[in-house]
mmCIF file of C-alpha atoms in Angstrom:
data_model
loop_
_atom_site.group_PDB
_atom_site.id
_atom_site.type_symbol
_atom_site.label_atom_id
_atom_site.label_comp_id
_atom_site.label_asym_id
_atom_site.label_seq_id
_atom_site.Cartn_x
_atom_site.Cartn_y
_atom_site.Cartn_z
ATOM 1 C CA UNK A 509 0.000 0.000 0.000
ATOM 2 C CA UNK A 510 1.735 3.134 -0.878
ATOM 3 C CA UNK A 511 1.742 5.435 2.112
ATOM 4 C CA UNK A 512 3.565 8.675 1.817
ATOM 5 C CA UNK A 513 4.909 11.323 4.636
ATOM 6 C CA UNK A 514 4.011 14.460 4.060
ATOM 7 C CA UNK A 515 5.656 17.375 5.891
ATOM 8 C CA UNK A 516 6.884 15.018 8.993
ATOM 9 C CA UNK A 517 2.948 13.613 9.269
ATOM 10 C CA UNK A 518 2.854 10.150 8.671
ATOM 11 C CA UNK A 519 -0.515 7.973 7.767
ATOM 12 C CA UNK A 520 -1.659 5.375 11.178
ATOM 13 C CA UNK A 521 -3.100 2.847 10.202
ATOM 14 C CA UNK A 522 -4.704 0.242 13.150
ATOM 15 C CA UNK A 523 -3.674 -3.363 13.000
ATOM 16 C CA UNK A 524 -7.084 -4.970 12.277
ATOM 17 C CA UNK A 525 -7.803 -2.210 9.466
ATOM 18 C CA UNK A 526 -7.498 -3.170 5.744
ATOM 19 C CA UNK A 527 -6.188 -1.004 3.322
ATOM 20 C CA UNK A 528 -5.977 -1.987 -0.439
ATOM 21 C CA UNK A 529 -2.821 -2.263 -2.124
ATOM 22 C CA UNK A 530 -3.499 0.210 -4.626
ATOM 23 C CA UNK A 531 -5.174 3.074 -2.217
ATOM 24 C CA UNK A 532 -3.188 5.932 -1.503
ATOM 25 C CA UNK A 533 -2.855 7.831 1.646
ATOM 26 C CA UNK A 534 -1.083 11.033 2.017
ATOM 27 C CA UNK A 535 0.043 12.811 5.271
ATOM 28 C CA UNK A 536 -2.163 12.937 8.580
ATOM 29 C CA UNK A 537 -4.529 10.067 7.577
ATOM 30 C CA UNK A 538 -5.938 8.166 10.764
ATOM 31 C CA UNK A 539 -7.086 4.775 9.704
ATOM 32 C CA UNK A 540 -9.040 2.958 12.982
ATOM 33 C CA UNK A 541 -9.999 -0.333 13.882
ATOM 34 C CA UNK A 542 -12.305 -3.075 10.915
ATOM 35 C CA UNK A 543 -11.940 0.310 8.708
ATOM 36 C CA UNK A 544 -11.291 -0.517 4.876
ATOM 37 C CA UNK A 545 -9.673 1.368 2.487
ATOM 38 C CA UNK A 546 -10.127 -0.052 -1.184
ATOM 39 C CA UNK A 547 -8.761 -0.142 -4.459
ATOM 40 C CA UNK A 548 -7.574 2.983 -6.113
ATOM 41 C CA UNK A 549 -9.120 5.599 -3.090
ATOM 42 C CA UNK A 550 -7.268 8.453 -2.927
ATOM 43 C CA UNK A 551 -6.813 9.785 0.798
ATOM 44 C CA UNK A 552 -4.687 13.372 0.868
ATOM 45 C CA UNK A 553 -4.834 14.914 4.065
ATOM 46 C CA UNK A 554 -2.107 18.220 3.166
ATOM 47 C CA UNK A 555 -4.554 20.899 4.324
ATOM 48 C CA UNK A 556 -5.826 18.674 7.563
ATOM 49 C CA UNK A 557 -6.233 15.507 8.910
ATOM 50 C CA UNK A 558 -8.272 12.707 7.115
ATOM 51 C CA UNK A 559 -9.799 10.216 10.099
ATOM 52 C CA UNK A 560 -11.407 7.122 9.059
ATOM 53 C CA UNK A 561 -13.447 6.106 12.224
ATOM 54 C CA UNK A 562 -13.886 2.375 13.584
ATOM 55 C CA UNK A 563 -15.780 0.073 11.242
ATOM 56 C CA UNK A 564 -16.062 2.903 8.546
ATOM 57 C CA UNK A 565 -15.229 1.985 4.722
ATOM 58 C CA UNK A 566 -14.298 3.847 1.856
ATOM 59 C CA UNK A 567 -14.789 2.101 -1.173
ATOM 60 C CA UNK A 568 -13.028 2.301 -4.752
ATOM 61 C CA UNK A 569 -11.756 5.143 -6.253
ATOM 62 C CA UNK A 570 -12.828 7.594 -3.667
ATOM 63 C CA UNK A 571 -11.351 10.751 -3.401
ATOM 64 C CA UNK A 572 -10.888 12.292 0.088
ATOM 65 C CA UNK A 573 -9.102 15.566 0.766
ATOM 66 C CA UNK A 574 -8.387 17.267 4.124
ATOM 67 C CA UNK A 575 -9.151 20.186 5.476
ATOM 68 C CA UNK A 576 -8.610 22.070 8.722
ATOM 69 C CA UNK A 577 -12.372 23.260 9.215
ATOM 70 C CA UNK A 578 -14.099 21.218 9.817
ATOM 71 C CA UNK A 579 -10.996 18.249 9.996
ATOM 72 C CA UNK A 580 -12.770 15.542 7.443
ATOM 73 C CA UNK A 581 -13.851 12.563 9.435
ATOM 74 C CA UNK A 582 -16.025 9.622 8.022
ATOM 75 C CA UNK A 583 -18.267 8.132 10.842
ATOM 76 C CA UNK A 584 -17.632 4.765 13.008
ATOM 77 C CA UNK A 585 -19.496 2.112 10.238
ATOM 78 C CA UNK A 586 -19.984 4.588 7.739
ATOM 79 C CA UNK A 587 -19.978 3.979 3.792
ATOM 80 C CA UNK A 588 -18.262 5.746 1.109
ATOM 81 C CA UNK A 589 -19.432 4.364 -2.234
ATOM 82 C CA UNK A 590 -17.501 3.801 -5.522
ATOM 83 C CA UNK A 591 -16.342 7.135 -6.579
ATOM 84 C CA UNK A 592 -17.428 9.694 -4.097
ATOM 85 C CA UNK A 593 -15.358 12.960 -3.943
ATOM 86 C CA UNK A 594 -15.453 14.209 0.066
ATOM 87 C CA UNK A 595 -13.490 17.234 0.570
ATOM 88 C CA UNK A 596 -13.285 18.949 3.998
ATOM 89 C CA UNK A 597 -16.380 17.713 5.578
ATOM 90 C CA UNK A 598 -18.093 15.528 8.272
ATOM 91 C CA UNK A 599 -19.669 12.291 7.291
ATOM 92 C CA UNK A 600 -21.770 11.300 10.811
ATOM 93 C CA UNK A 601 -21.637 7.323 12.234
ATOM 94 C CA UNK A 602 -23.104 5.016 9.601
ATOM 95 C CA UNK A 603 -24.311 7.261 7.197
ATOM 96 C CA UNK A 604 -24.362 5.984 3.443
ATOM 97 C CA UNK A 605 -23.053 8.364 0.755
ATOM 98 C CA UNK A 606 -23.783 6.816 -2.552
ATOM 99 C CA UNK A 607 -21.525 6.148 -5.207
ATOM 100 C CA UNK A 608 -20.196 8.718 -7.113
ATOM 101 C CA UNK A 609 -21.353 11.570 -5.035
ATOM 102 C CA UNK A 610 -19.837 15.067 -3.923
ATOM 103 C CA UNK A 611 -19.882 16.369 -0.072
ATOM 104 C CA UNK A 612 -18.345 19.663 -0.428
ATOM 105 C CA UNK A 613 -16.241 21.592 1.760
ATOM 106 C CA UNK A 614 -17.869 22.517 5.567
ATOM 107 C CA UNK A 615 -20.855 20.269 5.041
ATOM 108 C CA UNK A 616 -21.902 17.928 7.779
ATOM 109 C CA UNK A 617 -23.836 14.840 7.147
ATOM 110 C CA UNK A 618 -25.884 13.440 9.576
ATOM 111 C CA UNK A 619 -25.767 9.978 11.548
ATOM 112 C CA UNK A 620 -28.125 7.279 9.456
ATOM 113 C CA UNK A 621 -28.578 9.562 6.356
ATOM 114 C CA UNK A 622 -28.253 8.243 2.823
ATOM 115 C CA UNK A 623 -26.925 10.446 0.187
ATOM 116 C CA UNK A 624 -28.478 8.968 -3.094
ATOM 117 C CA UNK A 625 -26.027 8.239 -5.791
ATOM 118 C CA UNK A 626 -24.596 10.882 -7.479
ATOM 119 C CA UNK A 627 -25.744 13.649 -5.500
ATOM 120 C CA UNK A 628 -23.893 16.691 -4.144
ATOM 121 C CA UNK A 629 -23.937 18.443 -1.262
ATOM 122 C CA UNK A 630 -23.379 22.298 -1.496
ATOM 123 C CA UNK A 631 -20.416 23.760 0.935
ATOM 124 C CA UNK A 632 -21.467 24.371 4.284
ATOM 125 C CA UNK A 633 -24.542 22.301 4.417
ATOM 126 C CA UNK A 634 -26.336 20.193 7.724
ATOM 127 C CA UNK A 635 -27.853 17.100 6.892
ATOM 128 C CA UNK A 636 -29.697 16.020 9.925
ATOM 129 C CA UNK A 637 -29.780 12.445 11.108
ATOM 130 C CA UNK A 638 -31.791 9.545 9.325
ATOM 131 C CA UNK A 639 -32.672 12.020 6.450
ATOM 132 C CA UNK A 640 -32.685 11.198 2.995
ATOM 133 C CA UNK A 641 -30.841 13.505 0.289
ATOM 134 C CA UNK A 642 -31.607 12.917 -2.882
ATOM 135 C CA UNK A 643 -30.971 14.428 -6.761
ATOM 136 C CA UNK A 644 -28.391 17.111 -7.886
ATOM 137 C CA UNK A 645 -28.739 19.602 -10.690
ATOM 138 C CA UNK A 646 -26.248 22.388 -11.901
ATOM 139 C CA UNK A 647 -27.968 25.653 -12.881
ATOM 140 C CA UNK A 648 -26.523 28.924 -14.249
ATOM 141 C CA UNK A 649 -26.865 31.456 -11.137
ATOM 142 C CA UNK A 650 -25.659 34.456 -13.047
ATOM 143 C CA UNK A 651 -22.392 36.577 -12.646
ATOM 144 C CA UNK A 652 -19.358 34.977 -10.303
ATOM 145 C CA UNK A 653 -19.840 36.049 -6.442
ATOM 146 C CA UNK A 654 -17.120 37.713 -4.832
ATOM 147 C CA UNK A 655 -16.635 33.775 -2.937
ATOM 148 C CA UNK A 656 -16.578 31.740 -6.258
ATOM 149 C CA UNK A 657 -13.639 34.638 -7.710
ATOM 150 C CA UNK A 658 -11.658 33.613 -4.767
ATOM 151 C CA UNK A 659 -11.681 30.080 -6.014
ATOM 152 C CA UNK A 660 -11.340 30.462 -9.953
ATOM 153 C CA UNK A 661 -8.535 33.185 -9.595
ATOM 154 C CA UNK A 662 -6.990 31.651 -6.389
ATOM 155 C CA UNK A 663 -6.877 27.966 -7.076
ATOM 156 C CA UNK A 664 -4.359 27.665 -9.376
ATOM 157 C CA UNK A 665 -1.735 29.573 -7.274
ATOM 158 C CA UNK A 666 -2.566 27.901 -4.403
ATOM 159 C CA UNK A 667 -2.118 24.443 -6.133
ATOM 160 C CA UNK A 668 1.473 25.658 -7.497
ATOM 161 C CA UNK A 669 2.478 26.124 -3.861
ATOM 162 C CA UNK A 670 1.093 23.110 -2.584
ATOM 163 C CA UNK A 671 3.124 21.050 -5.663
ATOM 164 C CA UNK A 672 5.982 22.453 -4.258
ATOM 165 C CA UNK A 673 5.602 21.501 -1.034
ATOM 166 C CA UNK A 674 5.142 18.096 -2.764
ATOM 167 C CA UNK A 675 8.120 17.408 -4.074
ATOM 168 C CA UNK A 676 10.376 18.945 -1.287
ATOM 169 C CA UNK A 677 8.161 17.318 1.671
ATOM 170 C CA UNK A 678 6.859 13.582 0.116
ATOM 171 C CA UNK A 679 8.594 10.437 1.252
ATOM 172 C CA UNK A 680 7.385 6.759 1.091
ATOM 173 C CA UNK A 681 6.846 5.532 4.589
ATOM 174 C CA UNK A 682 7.099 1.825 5.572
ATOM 175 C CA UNK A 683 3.432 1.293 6.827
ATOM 176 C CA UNK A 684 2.856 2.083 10.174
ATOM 177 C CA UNK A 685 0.525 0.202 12.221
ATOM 178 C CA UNK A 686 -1.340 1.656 15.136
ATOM 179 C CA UNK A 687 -2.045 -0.278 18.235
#
């Protein structure tokens, strides 16, 4: 499993956790106990900690990327279906996000919920428990806000930065194993 140290943080991964051989996980990734990582996931915690809670699974191809507020955290038992993106958010204990959905930066899904496949989940949204989100359709909203700006004109700087700090801070790590 190719696990890579990223600016002196190391991935954990617990004993009795299974991580595929192809998933990658970058930096402060926290892997707990009966947790599963699968095939081709993508776990990059270089802008916060990733934490997989107890029992939780992330299935193939996943993307998850860390932020600092709120820290992303998938739920004890949770699911992450085939091809989700999660980015910076809070997936509560045993939800189900379906495959090939989006939870977008600051949103917080509820304990028991079910995010129907290929739905997304603005920024900043609260699911609350046991609810049901279903359906997802982009819509032209008019000019760019002064937030969305921030993004298109920022993004591409801040991703030259963070390359750097790539190559001058990535090392493969022999796997560590928590417990």
């Amino acid at each position: 499993m190719p696990l890579f140290s990223f600016e002196g943080l190391s991935p954990t991964v617990h004993p009795d956790a299974f991580i595929a051989p192809t998933a990658t996980l970058v930096g402060d990734v926290r892997v707990e106990a009966h947790a599963s990582i699968w095939y081709n996931a993508v776990l990059r915690a270089d802008f916060g900690p990733i934490i997989i809670r107890e029992g939780a699974n992330v299935q193939d191809g996943c993307v998850l990327h860390g932020g600092n507020d709120p820290i992303t955290e998938v739920g004890a038992g949770a699911t992450i279906g085939h091809l989700c993106v999660v980015h910076g958010c809070v997936i509560g204990p045993e939800a189900l996000i379906g495959n090939g959905s989006t939870i977008q930066d600051g949103a917080r899904i509820g304990a028991r919920c079910l995010v129907g496949a290929g739905a997304t989940v603005a920024p900043n949204t609260v699911v609350p428990d046991e609810t049901l989100v279903l359906d997802t359709v982009g819509r032209e909203k008019g000019p760019l806000t002064q937030s969305a700006r921030w993004w298109v004109e920022g993004n591409p700087g801040i991703y030259q930065e963070l390359a750097r700090r790539h190559r001058a801070g990535v090392e493969a790590v022999v796997p560590m194993l928590e417990g």
